[in-house]
Coordinates of C-alpha atoms in Angstrom, one line a residue:
M12 CA 14.4 -67.0 27.9
T13 CA 11.1 -64.6 28.5
P14 CA 9.4 -64.2 31.6
E15 CA 5.3 -64.3 32.2
S16 CA 5.4 -60.9 34.1
P17 CA 8.7 -59.1 33.0
T18 CA 10.7 -57.3 36.7
A19 CA 13.9 -56.5 37.5
D20 CA 15.5 -58.6 39.7
A21 CA 19.0 -57.6 40.5
P22 CA 21.7 -60.1 38.0
P23 CA 24.5 -61.9 38.7
K24 CA 27.9 -61.7 37.7
P25 CA 27.7 -62.4 33.9
T26 CA 29.9 -65.2 32.3
W27 CA 30.3 -66.3 28.9
A28 CA 29.3 -69.4 28.4
R29 CA 28.2 -71.2 31.6
G30 CA 25.3 -73.1 32.7
A31 CA 22.4 -72.0 34.4
L32 CA 20.3 -73.1 37.5
H33 CA 17.2 -75.9 36.8
R34 CA 19.0 -76.7 33.3
G35 CA 22.8 -78.0 32.7
L36 CA 23.7 -76.3 29.1
V37 CA 26.0 -78.1 27.1
A38 CA 28.8 -76.2 25.8
L39 CA 31.8 -78.0 23.7
P40 CA 35.7 -78.2 23.8
L41 CA 37.9 -75.1 22.6
V42 CA 38.9 -75.8 19.1
A43 CA 42.3 -76.4 18.7
G44 CA 42.6 -77.6 22.5
L45 CA 42.5 -73.4 22.8
A46 CA 41.6 -72.5 26.2
T47 CA 40.8 -69.1 27.5
A48 CA 39.3 -67.9 30.2
G49 CA 35.4 -68.8 30.8
W50 CA 35.1 -68.6 26.6
L51 CA 34.0 -71.7 25.0
V52 CA 33.6 -72.2 21.2
A53 CA 32.4 -75.8 19.9
G54 CA 34.7 -77.4 16.7
R55 CA 31.4 -79.5 14.6
D56 CA 30.7 -83.1 14.8
Q57 CA 32.7 -82.4 18.9
P58 CA 31.0 -84.5 21.6
A59 CA 29.8 -82.0 24.3
P60 CA 30.7 -82.6 28.2
V61 CA 28.1 -81.0 30.3
P62 CA 29.6 -77.9 32.6
A63 CA 29.4 -76.6 36.0
Q64 CA 26.2 -74.7 37.1
A65 CA 26.6 -71.5 37.7
A66 CA 25.8 -69.4 40.7
L67 CA 22.9 -67.7 40.8
T68 CA 21.6 -65.0 42.6
A69 CA 18.0 -64.4 41.0
P70 CA 17.1 -67.7 40.2
A71 CA 14.6 -67.8 37.2
P72 CA 11.0 -69.9 38.0
A73 CA 11.9 -74.1 38.2
K74 CA 9.5 -74.3 35.0
T75 CA 11.4 -71.9 33.1
V76 CA 14.3 -73.4 30.2
S77 CA 17.4 -71.2 28.3
G78 CA 17.6 -70.9 24.9
P79 CA 21.1 -71.9 23.3
S80 CA 24.1 -71.2 24.8
V81 CA 26.5 -72.4 22.2
L82 CA 28.8 -71.1 19.5
Q83 CA 30.4 -73.2 17.0
A84 CA 33.4 -71.6 15.2
S85 CA 32.9 -69.6 12.1
A86 CA 34.3 -67.6 10.3
P87 CA 32.4 -64.3 8.2
V88 CA 30.6 -65.5 4.9
Q89 CA 32.1 -63.7 1.7
A90 CA 32.2 -60.4 1.5
Q91 CA 32.3 -58.2 -1.9
E92 CA 36.1 -57.8 -2.6
P93 CA 37.8 -55.0 -3.1
A94 CA 38.7 -53.9 -6.3
Q95 CA 42.4 -53.3 -8.1
G96 CA 43.4 -51.6 -10.6
A97 CA 45.7 -48.1 -11.4
A98 CA 43.1 -44.9 -11.7
G99 CA 41.7 -44.7 -15.1
G100 CA 42.1 -41.5 -18.2
G101 CA 41.4 -38.1 -16.1
G102 CA 42.9 -38.6 -13.3
G103 CA 39.5 -39.9 -11.8
P104 CA 39.9 -42.0 -8.4
A105 CA 41.3 -45.5 -8.1
P106 CA 39.1 -48.3 -8.6
L107 CA 40.0 -49.1 -4.8
Q108 CA 39.3 -45.9 -3.8
K109 CA 35.8 -46.0 -5.0
W110 CA 35.5 -48.8 -3.8
A111 CA 35.9 -47.5 0.0
D112 CA 33.3 -44.5 -1.3
S113 CA 30.9 -46.7 -2.3
L114 CA 30.5 -49.1 1.1
A115 CA 31.9 -46.0 4.1
G116 CA 28.6 -45.1 4.2
P117 CA 26.5 -47.4 4.1
L118 CA 28.8 -49.7 6.2
D119 CA 29.6 -46.6 9.1
I120 CA 33.3 -47.1 8.4
P121 CA 35.1 -44.4 7.4
A122 CA 36.2 -44.5 3.9
P123 CA 40.0 -44.2 4.7
A124 CA 40.1 -47.4 7.4
L125 CA 38.0 -49.0 4.3
L126 CA 40.9 -48.3 2.7
G127 CA 43.6 -49.7 4.8
Y128 CA 41.6 -52.9 5.3
A129 CA 41.1 -53.4 2.0
N130 CA 45.3 -52.7 1.8
G131 CA 45.9 -55.5 4.4
E132 CA 43.6 -58.1 3.1
L133 CA 45.4 -57.2 -0.5
T134 CA 48.5 -57.0 1.1
M135 CA 48.6 -60.6 2.7
R136 CA 47.5 -62.3 -0.3
K137 CA 51.3 -61.5 -1.2
E138 CA 52.6 -62.1 1.7
R139 CA 50.7 -64.9 3.3
P140 CA 47.9 -66.2 0.3
D141 CA 47.6 -69.2 2.5
C142 CA 45.8 -67.1 5.3
H143 CA 42.9 -65.8 3.0
L144 CA 41.8 -62.8 4.9
S145 CA 39.1 -60.9 4.3
W146 CA 38.7 -57.1 4.9
V147 CA 35.2 -57.3 7.2
T148 CA 37.7 -59.6 9.5
L149 CA 40.2 -56.2 9.8
A150 CA 37.2 -54.2 9.8
G151 CA 35.5 -56.1 12.9
L152 CA 39.0 -55.6 14.5
G153 CA 38.6 -52.2 13.6
V154 CA 35.3 -51.3 15.5
A155 CA 36.5 -53.2 18.6
G156 CA 39.8 -51.4 19.0
N157 CA 38.7 -47.7 18.7
N158 CA 35.4 -47.8 16.6
H159 CA 37.5 -47.0 13.3
G160 CA 39.7 -44.4 14.8
R161 CA 36.8 -42.8 15.8
G162 CA 36.9 -43.5 20.0
D163 CA 39.7 -44.5 22.1
G164 CA 41.8 -47.7 22.9
A165 CA 44.9 -48.2 20.1
A166 CA 44.2 -48.8 16.7
M167 CA 43.1 -52.2 15.3
G168 CA 43.1 -53.6 19.4
L169 CA 47.2 -53.6 18.3
S170 CA 49.6 -53.9 21.6
T171 CA 52.9 -52.6 21.4
Q172 CA 54.4 -55.3 20.4
Q173 CA 52.8 -56.6 18.6
W174 CA 53.1 -52.6 15.9
K175 CA 56.7 -53.1 17.0
K176 CA 56.9 -56.8 15.8
Y177 CA 54.5 -56.5 12.5
G178 CA 54.2 -52.7 11.7
A179 CA 57.9 -51.6 11.0
Q180 CA 57.9 -51.7 7.4
I181 CA 54.8 -51.7 5.7
P182 CA 54.5 -51.9 1.5
G183 CA 54.5 -48.7 0.0
I184 CA 54.3 -46.9 3.0
A185 CA 58.1 -44.7 3.6
H186 CA 57.3 -44.3 7.4
P187 CA 54.9 -46.5 8.9
A188 CA 52.8 -44.5 11.9
L189 CA 50.4 -47.1 13.9
S190 CA 47.8 -43.8 13.2
D191 CA 47.6 -44.3 9.6
P192 CA 44.9 -46.9 8.8
S193 CA 46.5 -49.2 6.5
S194 CA 50.3 -49.5 8.0
A195 CA 47.9 -50.8 11.4
S196 CA 45.4 -52.8 9.0
V197 CA 48.9 -54.6 7.4
A198 CA 50.3 -54.9 11.0
A199 CA 47.5 -56.9 12.4
A200 CA 46.9 -58.8 9.6
R201 CA 50.4 -60.3 9.5
A202 CA 49.8 -60.9 13.4
L203 CA 46.5 -62.7 12.7
C204 CA 48.1 -64.6 10.0
A205 CA 51.0 -65.2 11.9
S206 CA 49.7 -68.9 13.1
G207 CA 49.9 -70.0 9.8
V208 CA 46.1 -70.8 9.9
D209 CA 43.1 -70.8 7.5
L210 CA 41.1 -67.8 8.2
S211 CA 38.4 -68.5 5.6
A212 CA 37.7 -72.2 8.0
G213 CA 35.9 -71.6 11.5
N214 CA 38.1 -73.3 13.0
G215 CA 41.5 -71.6 11.3
W216 CA 39.1 -67.9 12.2
W217 CA 38.3 -68.6 15.5
K218 CA 42.2 -69.6 16.7
A219 CA 43.3 -66.5 14.6
V220 CA 41.6 -64.0 16.6
A221 CA 41.4 -66.0 20.0
G222 CA 45.4 -66.0 20.2
Y223 CA 45.3 -61.9 18.7
Q224 CA 44.6 -61.1 22.3
N225 CA 44.4 -61.0 26.2
G226 CA 43.7 -59.4 28.5
S227 CA 40.3 -59.1 31.1
G228 CA 38.3 -57.7 27.9
M229 CA 39.8 -60.6 25.4
E230 CA 35.8 -62.1 25.2
L231 CA 34.3 -59.5 24.3
F232 CA 36.4 -58.4 22.3
R233 CA 36.6 -61.7 19.7
Q234 CA 32.2 -60.8 20.2
R235 CA 32.7 -57.7 18.6
V236 CA 34.8 -59.2 16.0
L237 CA 32.9 -61.9 14.8
G238 CA 29.9 -59.8 15.6
Y239 CA 30.5 -57.2 13.3
A240 CA 32.7 -59.0 11.1
Q241 CA 29.5 -60.5 9.9
L242 CA 27.5 -57.4 9.3
Y243 CA 30.1 -56.1 7.3
A244 CA 30.2 -59.0 5.1
T245 CA 26.2 -59.3 4.5
L246 CA 26.1 -55.3 3.7
S247 CA 28.9 -55.5 1.4
L248 CA 26.6 -58.2 -0.5
D249 CA 23.7 -55.4 0.0
P250 CA 24.8 -51.9 1.1
A251 CA 21.0 -50.8 -0.3
K252 CA 19.7 -52.2 3.0
A253 CA 22.1 -50.2 5.3
N254 CA 19.1 -48.1 6.3
A255 CA 16.6 -50.6 6.9
P256 CA 15.1 -51.7 9.6
S257 CA 16.8 -55.2 9.9
V258 CA 19.5 -53.5 9.9
Q259 CA 19.1 -50.6 12.6
A260 CA 17.9 -53.8 15.0
T261 CA 21.1 -55.8 14.8
R262 CA 23.5 -52.8 15.4
F263 CA 21.2 -51.9 18.2
A264 CA 21.9 -55.7 19.6
L265 CA 25.5 -55.8 18.7
G266 CA 26.1 -52.6 21.0
Q267 CA 24.8 -54.5 23.8
L268 CA 27.1 -57.5 23.4
G269 CA 28.6 -57.7 27.0
L270 CA 25.5 -56.9 29.2
P271 CA 24.5 -58.9 31.8
Y272 CA 21.2 -61.4 31.1
V273 CA 18.8 -59.5 33.2
W274 CA 15.5 -61.1 34.5
G275 CA 12.9 -59.1 33.1
G276 CA 15.5 -56.5 32.1
N277 CA 14.5 -53.5 29.5
G278 CA 17.5 -52.1 29.2
P279 CA 19.9 -49.6 30.8
D280 CA 17.9 -47.1 29.1
A281 CA 14.7 -48.5 31.5
G282 CA 16.8 -48.9 35.0
A283 CA 18.6 -52.4 34.1
A284 CA 22.0 -53.3 33.8
G285 CA 20.7 -55.3 31.1
F286 CA 18.0 -57.1 28.9
D287 CA 16.2 -60.8 28.8
C288 CA 16.2 -62.5 26.0
S289 CA 13.1 -60.4 24.1
G290 CA 13.9 -57.5 26.3
L291 CA 16.8 -57.3 23.8
T292 CA 14.7 -58.1 20.3
K293 CA 11.8 -55.1 21.1
A294 CA 14.5 -53.0 22.4
S295 CA 16.1 -53.5 19.0
Y296 CA 13.2 -52.9 16.7
D297 CA 12.0 -50.1 19.0
S298 CA 15.6 -48.6 17.6
A299 CA 14.6 -49.1 14.6
G300 CA 10.6 -47.6 15.0
V301 CA 9.4 -50.9 14.8
S302 CA 6.9 -52.5 17.7
L303 CA 7.1 -55.3 18.9
P304 CA 4.9 -57.1 21.5
R305 CA 7.2 -57.6 24.8
T306 CA 7.2 -61.6 25.3
A307 CA 9.0 -64.4 23.7
D308 CA 5.8 -66.1 22.9
S309 CA 3.9 -63.4 22.2
Q310 CA 7.0 -61.7 19.4
F311 CA 6.1 -64.8 18.2
R312 CA 2.6 -64.9 17.2
S313 CA 3.0 -61.4 16.6
I314 CA 5.0 -61.2 13.2
P315 CA 4.6 -62.7 10.0
P316 CA 6.8 -65.9 9.4
V317 CA 9.3 -67.1 8.0
P318 CA 8.5 -70.1 5.9
G319 CA 9.8 -73.7 7.2
G320 CA 13.1 -74.5 5.4
Q321 CA 14.0 -71.6 4.5
E322 CA 17.2 -70.4 6.3
P323 CA 16.0 -66.9 8.5
K324 CA 18.0 -63.2 7.4
L325 CA 19.9 -60.9 9.5
G326 CA 16.7 -58.8 11.8
D327 CA 15.0 -62.1 11.8
L328 CA 13.7 -63.1 15.3
V329 CA 14.0 -67.1 16.0
F330 CA 12.3 -68.7 18.0
Y331 CA 12.0 -71.5 21.2
G332 CA 9.9 -73.6 22.9
S333 CA 6.5 -74.9 21.3
P334 CA 4.2 -73.2 19.2
A335 CA 1.1 -74.9 20.0
T336 CA 1.7 -74.5 23.7
R337 CA 4.4 -72.0 24.6
I338 CA 7.6 -70.2 23.4
H339 CA 10.2 -69.5 26.0
H340 CA 12.7 -68.4 24.4
V341 CA 14.2 -65.4 21.4
G342 CA 16.8 -64.5 19.9
L343 CA 18.0 -62.4 16.5
Y344 CA 19.6 -63.3 13.4
L345 CA 23.0 -62.4 12.5
G346 CA 23.6 -64.5 9.3
N347 CA 25.6 -67.5 8.8
G348 CA 23.9 -69.7 11.6
L349 CA 24.4 -67.0 14.3
M350 CA 21.9 -65.2 16.8
I351 CA 22.7 -62.2 18.9
N352 CA 21.7 -63.8 22.4
A353 CA 20.6 -63.3 25.7
P354 CA 20.7 -66.4 27.1
T355 CA 19.6 -67.0 30.9
E356 CA 20.9 -65.8 34.0
G357 CA 24.6 -66.0 35.0
Q358 CA 25.5 -65.3 31.0
A359 CA 26.4 -62.4 29.3
I360 CA 24.4 -60.9 26.1
Q361 CA 26.6 -62.8 23.7
I362 CA 26.4 -64.6 19.9
H363 CA 25.4 -68.3 19.3
T364 CA 24.9 -70.7 17.0
F365 CA 21.3 -69.9 16.9
H366 CA 20.2 -74.0 15.4
R367 CA 21.9 -78.0 16.6
P368 CA 20.0 -81.0 16.4
G369 CA 18.3 -81.6 19.2
D370 CA 17.2 -78.3 20.4
D371 CA 13.5 -76.7 20.5
Y372 CA 14.4 -74.5 17.6
A373 CA 10.4 -73.4 16.9
G374 CA 10.8 -71.4 13.5
A375 CA 11.8 -67.6 12.9
G376 CA 9.9 -64.9 11.9
H377 CA 10.7 -61.4 9.9
P378 CA 9.4 -58.9 12.2
A379 CA 10.9 -55.8 9.1
N380 CA 12.7 -55.7 6.0

């Protein structure tokens, strides 16, 4: 939701899927009976109980209505498949190397890491063909774990126990090492597929990723895996758009996952702990050189609309409220029915399903290509 006059009240501690004052937010049960701390994921067509309301220290005015706060289980869309085959004559690179080299720049993933993710998928095609694991899920683990080997933390977010169990023997690698992208990716792939689920289906994908890592940061880890896997899948099919403002804005918004919702907040660079809904969308497009008005209603009325009946595209803004009177909420569309959302007080910035029957979705707008 967006304020009439932005302020910067002290935010409450964020949670991942709790209700808000003045409205009981709907949250559905976890798929396959899976329960994790504060995290709610909806299986499609399941009944919806109303959770307890969050304790808030900075409630919004009573007339304010929250935005969507439910994430339906979904898997990333189909991505460009890794190339296979032997190197061509004359000693040129193998097709898989060419594939990795062509996508490394647009996806901002080092080519060796991309090769590792592809090898993880290809290995599972042989070892666990029923798992249907895509390299983009491994790439999501890679960025959430240690930014594809460029940051701190364990490669792929693997625990010591997972590495010992799944990384001891890797096909074609005499001495597997956690620092080797292919070794780590195959180990991670085996860990994901160990439960026997189908990762091409939403419920199976979430169950596998939810069981992959435990600990205090597990909700944020899973959110990042989902968000970046979706981004990589989309860009792999259209790498020429990698530098488009819509992609830059989406990358910025993904980088804010886990920050608290702050009523009137414009983000840490402006002295706030987090963002409200329109503060997040404005800052995301500011980072891409596109200026937007500050509130959800003014953003709705200032950008070209997406024609009715068309699905929004990556980076489009999705709006909630009444076009005739007032738009009260906005999010940034990620693709595959998902949005990056600063929902309301008491919740962190996170990924939610953008449109469900009975909500007040008002349409989408296209700020830039």
